[in-house]
Amino acid sequence: MGETSSRPLGVAVVGYSFMGKAHSNAWRNVGAFHPGCPPVRQQLLVGRDASAVKEAAGHFGWAESATDWRAVIERDDIDIVDICTPGHLHHDIAVAALAAGKHVLVEKPLANTLAEAEAMVAAADSAHGVRAMVGFNYRRVPALALARELITEGRIGEVRQVRAAYLQDWLADAAAPMTWRLRQETAGSGALGDLASHVVDQLHYLLGERVTSASGRLQTFVSTREGDNGPEPVTVDDAAWANLTTSSGVVASVEVSRMAAGRKNGLTIEVYGSRGSLSFDLERLNELGVQDDLGGRVSGLRRVLVTEEDHPYLEAWWPPGHTLGWDHTFTSQAADFLTSIARGAAPTPSFGDGLAVQRVLAAIEESAAGSGARVDVHQEGTH
Amino acid sequence: MGETSSRPLGVAVVGYSFMGKAHSNAWRNVGAFHPGCPPVRQQLLVGRDASAVKEAAGHFGWAESATDWRAVIERDDIDIVDICTPGHLHHDIAVAALAAGKHVLVEKPLANTLAEAEAMVAAADSAHGVRAMVGFNYRRVPALALARELITEGRIGEVRQVRAAYLQDWLADAAAPMTWRLRQETAGSGALGDLASHVVDQLHYLLGERVTSASGRLQTFVSTREGDNGPEPVTVDDAAWANLTTSSGVVASVEVSRMAAGRKNGLTIEVYGSRGSLSFDLERLNELGVQDDLGGRVSGLRRVLVTEEDHPYLEAWWPPGHTLGWDHTFTSQAADFLTSIARGAAPTPSFGDGLAVQRVLAAIEESAAGSGARVDVHQEGTH
Amino acid sequence: MGETSSRPLGVAVVGYSFMGKAHSNAWRNVGAFHPGCPPVRQQLLVGRDASAVKEAAGHFGWAESATDWRAVIERDDIDIVDICTPGHLHHDIAVAALAAGKHVLVEKPLANTLAEAEAMVAAADSAHGVRAMVGFNYRRVPALALARELITEGRIGEVRQVRAAYLQDWLADAAAPMTWRLRQETAGSGALGDLASHVVDQLHYLLGERVTSASGRLQTFVSTREGDNGPEPVTVDDAAWANLTTSSGVVASVEVSRMAAGRKNGLTIEVYGSRGSLSFDLERLNELGVQDDLGGRVSGLRRVLVTEEDHPYLEAWWPPGHTLGWDHTFTSQAADFLTSIARGAAPTPSFGDGLAVQRVLAAIEESAAGSGARVDVHQEGTH
Amino acid sequence: MGETSSRPLGVAVVGYSFMGKAHSNAWRNVGAFHPGCPPVRQQLLVGRDASAVKEAAGHFGWAESATDWRAVIERDDIDIVDICTPGHLHHDIAVAALAAGKHVLVEKPLANTLAEAEAMVAAADSAHGVRAMVGFNYRRVPALALARELITEGRIGEVRQVRAAYLQDWLADAAAPMTWRLRQETAGSGALGDLASHVVDQLHYLLGERVTSASGRLQTFVSTREGDNGPEPVTVDDAAWANLTTSSGVVASVEVSRMAAGRKNGLTIEVYGSRGSLSFDLERLNELGVQDDLGGRVSGLRRVLVTEEDHPYLEAWWPPGHTLGWDHTFTSQAADFLTSIARGAAPTPSFGDGLAVQRVLAAIEESAAGSGARVDVHQEGTH
């Protein structure tokens, strides 16, 4: 599959529910906002229910629908396979698609197990001429991309500590019913895998280095919920806490919860450096708090509305003051992926980046399973 | 042109710069999020520069481009004409399109003159079987739609006063150059027409009644700016103030400015009633401040994140906590227009609503031209 | 009365309710925080009810109490007369005290009528060796004092427009009973005199110049309230609006209300200049919003916590980060008054400053009584 | 020492710097705002430097000064000994004063060592007719007292998790010089003892139960600072993290730092329960965030301005909307202490409460000294 193909790149998305809808939106719009990217063709939407996926394909702008992903990835008119299925299918589809010479985008988390994630990294490393990326879409929030730039430039000095949380409240009500997300066999983990994964990837992204040790705790506050057949044990965590150290010695605290009444999508990150600090809240994703001094008569945290033309990703969108929403991050992600394809360059976050996150989560789980003591995270092979 | 056509409705957008891009985005996405609406076909993008409009059409998802709007509105495969040109062209295109039996959507303001606006209302009133709407897109901000619902339900009691502003800062720098927007002959007015029009429409929308008297003031703080041929007088207002009264006696204060350093898109509205209050800031458009009592031990202004499924327009989008951006309002606007077409019902805001806003602005100008005394606004024929 | 007296200055406060309590607090504490000021002796608290004032004097730290202010101001051991009575008594006490050679501090507003205020200014001008000040305590809010410094230094450039409001809600409930504050004969005016007076004084203070023209509007939303003897008409304004111009051409909008549900003490001031802006909210009086540029990649409104040692008034109080409350402003006011006494220098705000505010309020009332047209404010003799 | 003494209670404060000034302020003002409390007489200020303490006594309103605390506590005219010295003197003064039959108030922390703290609790337990209290003044922040009431009433349901921090930035600058506060031998610990002590006491106060297990981490980011004799090692922590569990199973995360650029006095507490949540920030101490439901159409975090008459401590102060500052908490603390003396009832926080906090801090240190594993906190004898 060449990067220099003159026809539009054919895209297939596997999965058509929440993430499939978000990714479809990205492919439908990327050309309008990123005319410099290679053009794409929304060819195929893949799902298990033939009639439902056909209807979704019609609404979401796809030329066709299909039910067998294995057949799809063999098609010559498909250049990009975008995997939006539940996590346990990521490995098989990604490995097969890479083997078939397709570019692959996988929704986070990379896989449900470390072994699968490692195999996927190996597959990506051995594939030639194709690109593999994992979909941590918050790397495309302009305010967070700006934060990374400011950190890299040294504007807040040497980073010392990060205070991060991802708080939601959809399980705060003890009467909320049992779902597959609350069973370990189907979901893998709870708030840890779902929410802390975003936080850890942001740490890696913002700081440009990896977490190398972790201590942690997991808690299930509501241990039984009403299922279809009566009360059923909840076997994943409702909340998790971690204390992390990066390779250069930054200390990061992490708290994630699905029980935090009043917080809907509260990914908050505060970064403290030797010369200033940054703060962010996903519920106000167009804003970045910036303090780039250590005090003084008119010193204070600035509320930067990240909608200027010279802010990351903003050139593609609207004039200053016109805010973006959550879904715009997926369109920017698609553009970044297309750019990496066009340039023949490795995209970020890579599968290795996805594996690096999962190794941190595994270390947190290991620590939590004991008495919370610190454990090392071995990050070899996550580049 | 029937509303019951079985083929997708053919759309033509006239204009392809900022607003043309925003409206194109809406037509491209409305089907994905509003599968219940009549399907549309992005047929034609119209502009004066053949090569530029062709390129834009390609990026924005249009099947064709054209340069002659008169020819376009005659085409049988065009059902909807969406006018995104500068204001002085609105009248001619809209009247012709209505006469040709097309549904018409016109960007705000309805027209540059009261006479043109009145003629457009007359044209819309006499057209049969087609719908005419003016594009005050902020009516589709979920938080503002929720505000209207709450007011209508009486949750804050009888409204007494509204404190509103629309503050931007792109002219705060006296060194910012002269543009056509700062010449009366091309722009009509300055902050008043551009910004106060949104505020006044929101008053009408939120309160469900019209402004019937107005006093006002206009100010040009930087009276000369550097143009291509040297210094040139600025002949429109940089800022404007108004004190308005509605038919039921609500008092509204309005302040608009392009000189408000630090405010990028600060449309702020506070509504005070006999039993509570509401507050809104467009820079945080996913939030509504709600106080629905008159005090007490745990009383205070609530920050409502307007992203729940039972919030206006949200069902079409994403799960709770996943925010929208500025451009989503245009997609919802397109959906509302399509729904009114499907139902054969009058859309809002109608051309009459657009005229009503302009009559208020004219009254403010009249007051400001004198000593700022209150003048009546005659709202007949604006329904 | 010499400024160089070696014994502590004897203070008498006239009035012992809300303002008397606040001023007593100031005199009790000024020495502890301002050891460089002339020492004071809390000698006398004066009130009409002998037993009540005696009890209050005991609690508030006064050596004696008395009921006859005329006798008090003649006493040799009284150097400062601080007038906290209702406004209609200000004139007589102040003029007599000045004639008796006492320093005089008068709570705002200076007087209930322009004629009285003018007479007081004349009395202050003709008194020798004594100081006269009016108590606009918000001039001693550190954040507002900092704002004035920043404006004076030119940090936000040339000021163009000010957006100000003072919103409270204690009358929002239509069932709130009739009081003397809602009768014109006792209260003079409503929100205008009570709240707009603070706003206008702040304009004069922050900008260092006077308001020279005004247009305005007054509104009584609840025209009848339940009194002791049944329903009774409300004869003062519940809310007021004004549009003001200063001598240099700054335009200020003012809105005040006692009907703004949810706002308890919401004095908010936004100042927009040619190079930045400032913002303030009395409900968060330890903070000042500062933007001192016109934009850029990390530009935004800074939240300055005004508790640093180099902030105005802060040296007297606590280390950085330890906030002040409302009442601290009165202690700082007392310190400023004592300093002016010690230096033999004119204090600010002077009686002339108090008169200047009242002339603006009178102009607003005059405009409001007509059709809201702009009227001139004659500021001679208000220096 | 009887509680029913008819003469005012004689107070001696030991220490006259920052805390001595704050406590002096409290004793000077408590009578004015709490006329129902037993009256007090500001008799003696004690300090080592005779001339400096004499001057301070004069400014702060004390009748006398002295240098020998042992002589002072023997005096018959002293009823209350208020200890504001450095921590290593707390034990000796408190134990001697209790033995001399005086009521004792000790600034936090109770003592520098667990052994001293335990001895002080024993001394307080065996003293008869006198009251002993430790000065965690933030228990008198009205918003936090309201938070406790709301939690106790069950308004946010069963508490599950608490997210707390105390962030300052006075050491963020690596060039800030060495001080005694950064040497273990003089300061005991760093951010942990200074800041986390407040957080832990708030946990005990708000939840009405004790922390029973802890894991923790300490970090010194700037390990050497410039002292009078050249570079010197910093031997206390700059920042600390802890994960705590209370007796009922609430999980609390704690982060404290003196390196958090931009935070001046940022004690922030978020409490999440099964039916709602609360949030607080000491930099905005007049406000409490309250969410008392689990969602809905107009649900959101309410900003409650805690200045109403029915809010804790507010009746003593000013009308609604008139905010308090940091120092008011000490006046309320004095009033609470006097009330407990008058009633012959045990005050809170007791010495036992102070010991309970120190046991938690000791457990955090123990955990941090190892690999961060969880350790039990034995809370016997801390009642």
Short mmCIF file of C-alpha atoms in Angstrom, two decimals, chain B residues 47-383:
data_model
loop_
_atom_site.label_atom_id
_atom_site.label_comp_id
_atom_site.label_asym_id
_atom_site.label_seq_id
_atom_site.Cartn_x
_atom_site.Cartn_y
_atom_site.Cartn_z
CA GLY B 47 -19.41 31.96 -5.59
CA ARG B 48 -18.02 34.70 -7.78
CA ASP B 49 -14.56 33.28 -8.33
CA ALA B 50 -15.03 30.17 -10.44
CA SER B 51 -11.77 28.52 -9.56
CA ALA B 52 -11.87 29.31 -5.87
CA VAL B 53 -15.44 28.18 -5.45
CA LYS B 54 -14.71 24.99 -7.33
CA GLU B 55 -11.88 24.18 -5.01
CA ALA B 56 -13.97 25.00 -1.96
CA ALA B 57 -16.82 22.87 -3.28
CA GLY B 58 -14.47 19.95 -3.53
CA HIS B 59 -13.28 20.31 0.01
CA PHE B 60 -16.66 21.01 1.53
CA GLY B 61 -18.40 18.06 -0.05
CA TRP B 62 -20.44 19.70 -2.79
CA ALA B 63 -21.21 17.89 -6.03
CA GLU B 64 -20.83 21.03 -8.17
CA SER B 65 -19.90 24.67 -8.06
CA ALA B 66 -21.29 27.63 -9.95
CA THR B 67 -20.85 31.38 -10.24
CA ASP B 68 -24.32 32.59 -11.24
CA TRP B 69 -26.81 32.37 -8.42
CA ARG B 70 -29.66 33.34 -10.74
CA ALA B 71 -29.16 30.24 -12.80
CA VAL B 72 -28.83 28.06 -9.75
CA ILE B 73 -32.13 29.03 -8.19
CA GLU B 74 -33.93 28.08 -11.34
CA ARG B 75 -32.67 24.53 -11.34
CA ASP B 76 -35.18 21.80 -10.66
CA ASP B 77 -32.73 19.79 -8.61
CA ILE B 78 -32.32 22.61 -6.12
CA ASP B 79 -34.89 22.70 -3.33
CA ILE B 80 -33.13 24.80 -0.72
CA VAL B 81 -31.20 28.02 -1.27
CA ASP B 82 -28.97 28.96 1.63
CA ILE B 83 -27.65 32.52 1.40
CA CYS B 84 -24.27 33.21 3.00
CA THR B 85 -23.29 36.24 0.97
CA PRO B 86 -22.61 39.73 2.30
CA GLY B 87 -25.80 41.39 3.50
CA HIS B 88 -26.43 43.66 0.54
CA LEU B 89 -27.12 40.64 -1.66
CA HIS B 90 -29.56 38.93 0.69
CA HIS B 91 -32.64 40.66 -0.61
CA ASP B 92 -32.23 39.96 -4.28
CA ILE B 93 -31.27 36.33 -3.90
CA ALA B 94 -33.91 35.57 -1.30
CA VAL B 95 -36.76 37.22 -3.16
CA ALA B 96 -35.81 35.53 -6.39
CA ALA B 97 -35.39 32.15 -4.76
CA LEU B 98 -38.74 32.38 -3.02
CA ALA B 99 -40.34 33.38 -6.29
CA ALA B 100 -38.73 30.35 -7.86
CA GLY B 101 -40.39 28.16 -5.24
CA LYS B 102 -37.31 27.38 -3.20
CA HIS B 103 -36.99 27.11 0.54
CA VAL B 104 -34.68 29.89 1.70
CA LEU B 105 -32.30 30.16 4.61
CA VAL B 106 -30.57 33.54 5.00
CA GLU B 107 -27.67 34.28 7.27
CA LYS B 108 -28.22 37.10 9.72
CA PRO B 109 -28.69 39.98 9.49
CA LEU B 110 -31.73 39.60 7.28
CA ALA B 111 -30.74 42.59 5.14
CA ASN B 112 -28.71 45.75 5.29
CA THR B 113 -31.72 48.07 5.17
CA LEU B 114 -35.15 48.08 6.75
CA ALA B 115 -36.77 48.49 3.35
CA GLU B 116 -35.08 45.39 2.00
CA ALA B 117 -35.95 43.44 5.11
CA GLU B 118 -39.60 44.46 4.83
CA ALA B 119 -39.69 43.41 1.21
CA MET B 120 -38.20 40.05 2.13
CA VAL B 121 -40.85 39.50 4.78
CA ALA B 122 -43.51 40.32 2.23
CA ALA B 123 -41.94 37.89 -0.23
CA ALA B 124 -41.85 35.15 2.38
CA ASP B 125 -45.44 35.82 3.38
CA SER B 126 -46.67 35.57 -0.17
CA ALA B 127 -44.65 32.51 -1.11
CA HIS B 128 -46.62 29.29 -0.90
CA GLY B 129 -45.41 25.90 0.10
CA VAL B 130 -41.90 27.01 0.85
CA ARG B 131 -40.17 27.96 4.09
CA ALA B 132 -38.07 31.01 4.86
CA MET B 133 -35.76 31.26 7.84
CA VAL B 134 -33.07 33.64 9.04
CA GLY B 135 -29.93 32.16 10.54
CA PHE B 136 -29.59 33.35 14.12
CA ASN B 137 -27.63 30.25 14.95
CA TYR B 138 -27.32 30.99 18.66
CA ARG B 139 -30.93 29.93 19.05
CA ARG B 140 -29.47 26.45 18.64
CA VAL B 141 -26.98 26.70 21.48
CA PRO B 142 -28.35 24.01 23.81
CA ALA B 143 -27.78 26.12 26.91
CA LEU B 144 -29.75 29.01 25.43
CA ALA B 145 -32.50 26.70 24.25
CA LEU B 146 -32.64 25.31 27.77
CA ALA B 147 -32.76 28.86 29.13
CA ARG B 148 -35.77 29.57 26.97
CA GLU B 149 -37.50 26.41 28.17
CA LEU B 150 -36.86 27.29 31.79
CA ILE B 151 -38.17 30.81 31.32
CA THR B 152 -41.25 29.55 29.51
CA GLU B 153 -41.92 27.05 32.27
CA GLY B 154 -41.78 29.84 34.80
CA ARG B 155 -38.88 28.37 36.67
CA ILE B 156 -37.38 31.78 37.39
CA GLY B 157 -40.78 33.43 37.73
CA GLU B 158 -41.71 36.56 35.88
CA VAL B 159 -38.70 38.04 34.12
CA ARG B 160 -37.92 41.59 35.18
CA GLN B 161 -34.52 42.54 33.85
CA VAL B 162 -31.93 41.22 31.45
CA ARG B 163 -28.29 42.21 31.46
CA ALA B 164 -26.63 41.37 28.18
CA ALA B 165 -23.41 42.10 26.37
CA TYR B 166 -21.47 40.92 23.37
CA LEU B 167 -17.83 41.83 23.78
CA GLN B 168 -14.98 41.15 21.40
CA ASP B 169 -11.55 42.68 21.11
CA TRP B 170 -10.34 42.43 17.56
CA LEU B 171 -10.34 46.22 17.18
CA ALA B 172 -8.89 47.05 20.59
CA ASP B 173 -5.54 47.59 18.96
CA ALA B 174 -5.61 51.05 17.43
CA ALA B 175 -3.05 49.81 14.93
CA ALA B 176 -5.45 47.24 13.49
CA PRO B 177 -5.91 48.28 9.85
CA MET B 178 -8.90 49.70 8.04
CA THR B 179 -11.27 47.15 6.48
CA TRP B 180 -14.57 47.24 4.60
CA ARG B 181 -16.24 46.34 7.91
CA LEU B 182 -15.37 49.77 9.24
CA ARG B 183 -16.92 51.74 6.39
CA GLN B 184 -20.58 52.58 6.67
CA GLU B 185 -21.22 52.22 2.95
CA THR B 186 -20.13 48.59 2.94
CA ALA B 187 -20.88 47.39 6.45
CA GLY B 188 -23.97 49.38 7.30
CA SER B 189 -23.02 49.55 10.94
CA GLY B 190 -20.34 48.24 13.26
CA ALA B 191 -20.72 46.44 16.54
CA LEU B 192 -24.39 47.33 16.59
CA GLY B 193 -25.37 45.39 13.50
CA ASP B 194 -22.85 42.63 13.93
CA LEU B 195 -23.16 41.93 17.63
CA ALA B 196 -26.24 43.64 19.03
CA SER B 197 -28.34 41.86 16.41
CA HIS B 198 -27.54 38.55 18.12
CA VAL B 199 -28.35 40.01 21.52
CA VAL B 200 -31.68 41.42 20.43
CA ASP B 201 -32.68 38.19 18.74
CA GLN B 202 -31.85 36.33 21.92
CA LEU B 203 -34.06 38.69 23.90
CA HIS B 204 -36.93 37.95 21.55
CA TYR B 205 -36.19 34.25 21.65
CA LEU B 206 -35.67 33.85 25.39
CA LEU B 207 -38.57 36.04 26.44
CA GLY B 208 -40.98 35.14 23.68
CA GLU B 209 -41.86 38.78 23.13
CA ARG B 210 -40.58 41.81 21.27
CA VAL B 211 -38.64 44.90 22.22
CA THR B 212 -40.99 47.87 21.91
CA SER B 213 -38.85 50.84 22.92
CA ALA B 214 -35.17 51.65 22.93
CA SER B 215 -32.62 54.24 23.85
CA GLY B 216 -29.07 53.96 22.69
CA ARG B 217 -25.60 55.26 22.13
CA LEU B 218 -22.92 54.52 19.57
CA GLN B 219 -19.23 55.27 19.93
CA THR B 220 -16.21 55.11 17.70
CA PHE B 221 -13.14 55.08 19.90
CA VAL B 222 -10.56 54.88 17.13
CA SER B 223 -11.78 57.32 14.55
CA THR B 224 -9.02 56.85 12.01
CA ARG B 225 -7.26 53.70 10.92
CA GLU B 226 -4.52 53.01 8.47
CA GLY B 227 -5.89 51.93 5.12
CA ASP B 228 -4.22 50.91 1.91
CA ASN B 229 -3.99 54.55 0.92
CA GLY B 230 -3.10 56.05 4.25
CA PRO B 231 -5.22 57.09 7.21
CA GLU B 232 -8.94 56.71 6.65
CA PRO B 233 -11.92 57.63 8.84
CA VAL B 234 -13.81 54.85 10.56
CA THR B 235 -17.47 55.47 9.83
CA VAL B 236 -19.15 52.78 11.91
CA ASP B 237 -19.41 52.27 15.66
CA ASP B 238 -16.77 50.41 17.67
CA ALA B 239 -19.19 49.96 20.56
CA ALA B 240 -22.84 50.49 21.31
CA TRP B 241 -25.11 50.62 24.34
CA ALA B 242 -28.85 50.29 24.56
CA ASN B 243 -31.58 50.22 27.14
CA LEU B 244 -34.58 48.30 25.90
CA THR B 245 -38.13 47.59 27.03
CA THR B 246 -40.21 44.64 25.89
CA SER B 247 -43.95 44.52 25.39
CA SER B 248 -44.52 43.14 28.89
CA GLY B 249 -42.19 45.63 30.53
CA VAL B 250 -38.95 43.70 30.88
CA VAL B 251 -35.97 46.07 30.96
CA ALA B 252 -32.85 44.93 29.14
CA SER B 253 -29.46 46.56 29.06
CA VAL B 254 -27.21 45.81 26.13
CA GLU B 255 -23.54 46.59 25.62
CA VAL B 256 -21.57 45.52 22.58
CA SER B 257 -18.00 46.25 21.69
CA ARG B 258 -15.13 45.24 19.47
CA MET B 259 -12.71 47.00 21.82
CA ALA B 260 -13.07 44.87 24.95
CA ALA B 261 -9.51 43.63 25.42
CA GLY B 262 -9.51 40.00 26.47
CA ARG B 263 -13.00 39.08 25.37
CA LYS B 264 -12.95 37.01 22.22
CA ASN B 265 -16.57 36.04 21.73
CA GLY B 266 -18.18 37.17 24.94
CA LEU B 267 -21.91 37.03 24.40
CA THR B 268 -23.09 37.11 28.00
CA ILE B 269 -26.71 37.11 29.08
CA GLU B 270 -28.10 37.31 32.60
CA VAL B 271 -31.85 37.00 33.09
CA TYR B 272 -33.35 38.00 36.41
CA GLY B 273 -36.86 36.93 37.33
CA SER B 274 -39.11 37.06 40.34
CA ARG B 275 -38.06 33.59 41.44
CA GLY B 276 -34.54 33.08 40.16
CA SER B 277 -32.02 33.87 37.49
CA LEU B 278 -30.08 32.45 34.57
CA SER B 279 -26.67 33.32 33.18
CA PHE B 280 -24.78 32.41 30.03
CA ASP B 281 -21.42 33.09 28.35
CA LEU B 282 -20.84 32.03 24.76
CA GLU B 283 -17.17 31.41 25.49
CA ARG B 284 -18.43 28.56 27.68
CA LEU B 285 -21.34 27.59 25.53
CA ASN B 286 -21.91 24.19 27.10
CA GLU B 287 -22.85 25.74 30.43
CA LEU B 288 -25.88 27.51 31.82
CA GLY B 289 -26.00 29.20 35.19
CA VAL B 290 -29.30 28.46 36.93
CA GLN B 291 -30.63 29.80 40.19
CA ASP B 292 -34.23 28.77 40.70
CA ASP B 293 -34.91 30.09 44.15
CA LEU B 294 -34.59 33.35 46.04
CA GLY B 295 -32.04 32.23 48.57
CA GLY B 296 -31.60 29.96 51.51
CA ARG B 297 -28.95 27.98 53.25
CA VAL B 298 -27.65 26.09 50.21
CA SER B 299 -28.85 28.41 47.51
CA GLY B 300 -26.55 29.60 44.78
CA LEU B 301 -26.01 29.80 41.07
CA ARG B 302 -25.72 26.31 39.65
CA ARG B 303 -23.29 25.56 36.83
CA VAL B 304 -25.34 23.23 34.65
CA LEU B 305 -23.29 21.39 32.06
CA VAL B 306 -25.81 21.26 29.24
CA THR B 307 -24.82 17.95 27.74
CA GLU B 308 -27.50 15.62 29.07
CA GLU B 309 -29.74 13.62 26.84
CA ASP B 310 -32.80 15.51 27.97
CA HIS B 311 -31.24 18.86 27.13
CA PRO B 312 -32.27 20.57 23.89
CA TYR B 313 -30.49 19.27 20.77
CA LEU B 314 -28.32 16.90 22.78
CA GLU B 315 -30.04 13.68 21.84
CA ALA B 316 -28.52 14.03 18.39
CA TRP B 317 -24.98 14.29 19.61
CA TRP B 318 -22.87 12.53 22.22
CA PRO B 319 -23.24 11.04 25.70
CA PRO B 320 -23.38 13.34 28.75
CA GLY B 321 -20.22 15.31 29.41
CA HIS B 322 -19.11 15.41 25.79
CA THR B 323 -19.21 19.04 24.84
CA LEU B 324 -20.24 20.75 21.65
CA GLY B 325 -18.52 23.58 19.82
CA TRP B 326 -19.63 26.66 18.00
CA ASP B 327 -20.23 24.97 14.67
CA HIS B 328 -22.66 22.40 16.01
CA THR B 329 -25.26 25.14 16.22
CA PHE B 330 -25.38 25.35 12.44
CA THR B 331 -26.01 21.65 12.09
CA SER B 332 -28.89 21.89 14.54
CA GLN B 333 -30.16 24.92 12.64
CA ALA B 334 -30.17 22.93 9.43
CA ALA B 335 -32.04 20.13 11.19
CA ASP B 336 -34.67 22.54 12.47
CA PHE B 337 -35.08 24.00 9.00
CA LEU B 338 -35.46 20.55 7.46
CA THR B 339 -37.99 19.59 10.10
CA SER B 340 -40.07 22.66 9.33
CA ILE B 341 -39.91 21.79 5.65
CA ALA B 342 -40.99 18.23 6.35
CA ARG B 343 -43.88 19.37 8.48
CA GLY B 344 -44.91 22.25 6.26
CA ALA B 345 -44.65 24.46 9.31
CA ALA B 346 -43.21 27.94 9.65
CA PRO B 347 -39.62 27.84 10.85
CA THR B 348 -38.21 30.13 13.49
CA PRO B 349 -36.59 32.56 13.42
CA SER B 350 -38.70 33.71 10.51
CA PHE B 351 -37.93 36.59 8.20
CA GLY B 352 -40.35 38.53 10.40
CA ASP B 353 -38.14 37.73 13.37
CA GLY B 354 -35.18 39.05 11.43
CA LEU B 355 -37.07 42.23 10.60
CA ALA B 356 -38.05 42.66 14.24
CA VAL B 357 -34.40 42.67 15.23
CA GLN B 358 -33.53 45.24 12.61
CA ARG B 359 -36.30 47.56 13.73
CA VAL B 360 -34.82 47.51 17.21
CA LEU B 361 -31.37 48.29 15.86
CA ALA B 362 -32.82 51.13 13.79
CA ALA B 363 -34.46 52.56 16.90
CA ILE B 364 -31.18 52.39 18.77
CA GLU B 365 -29.48 54.25 15.96
CA GLU B 366 -32.22 56.85 15.91
CA SER B 367 -31.90 57.40 19.64
CA ALA B 368 -28.13 57.54 19.44
CA ALA B 369 -28.24 60.07 16.63
CA GLY B 370 -30.06 62.42 18.99
CA SER B 371 -29.43 62.84 22.68
CA GLY B 372 -30.13 59.26 23.62
CA ALA B 373 -33.80 59.67 24.48
CA ARG B 374 -36.09 56.66 24.34
CA VAL B 375 -37.90 55.98 21.05
CA ASP B 376 -40.67 53.56 20.24
CA VAL B 377 -40.11 50.51 18.09
CA HIS B 378 -43.02 49.72 15.82
CA GLN B 379 -43.14 46.00 15.53
CA GLU B 380 -46.15 45.53 13.27
CA GLY B 381 -45.57 43.09 10.50
CA THR B 382 -42.66 41.37 12.17
CA HIS B 383 -44.55 38.22 13.09
#
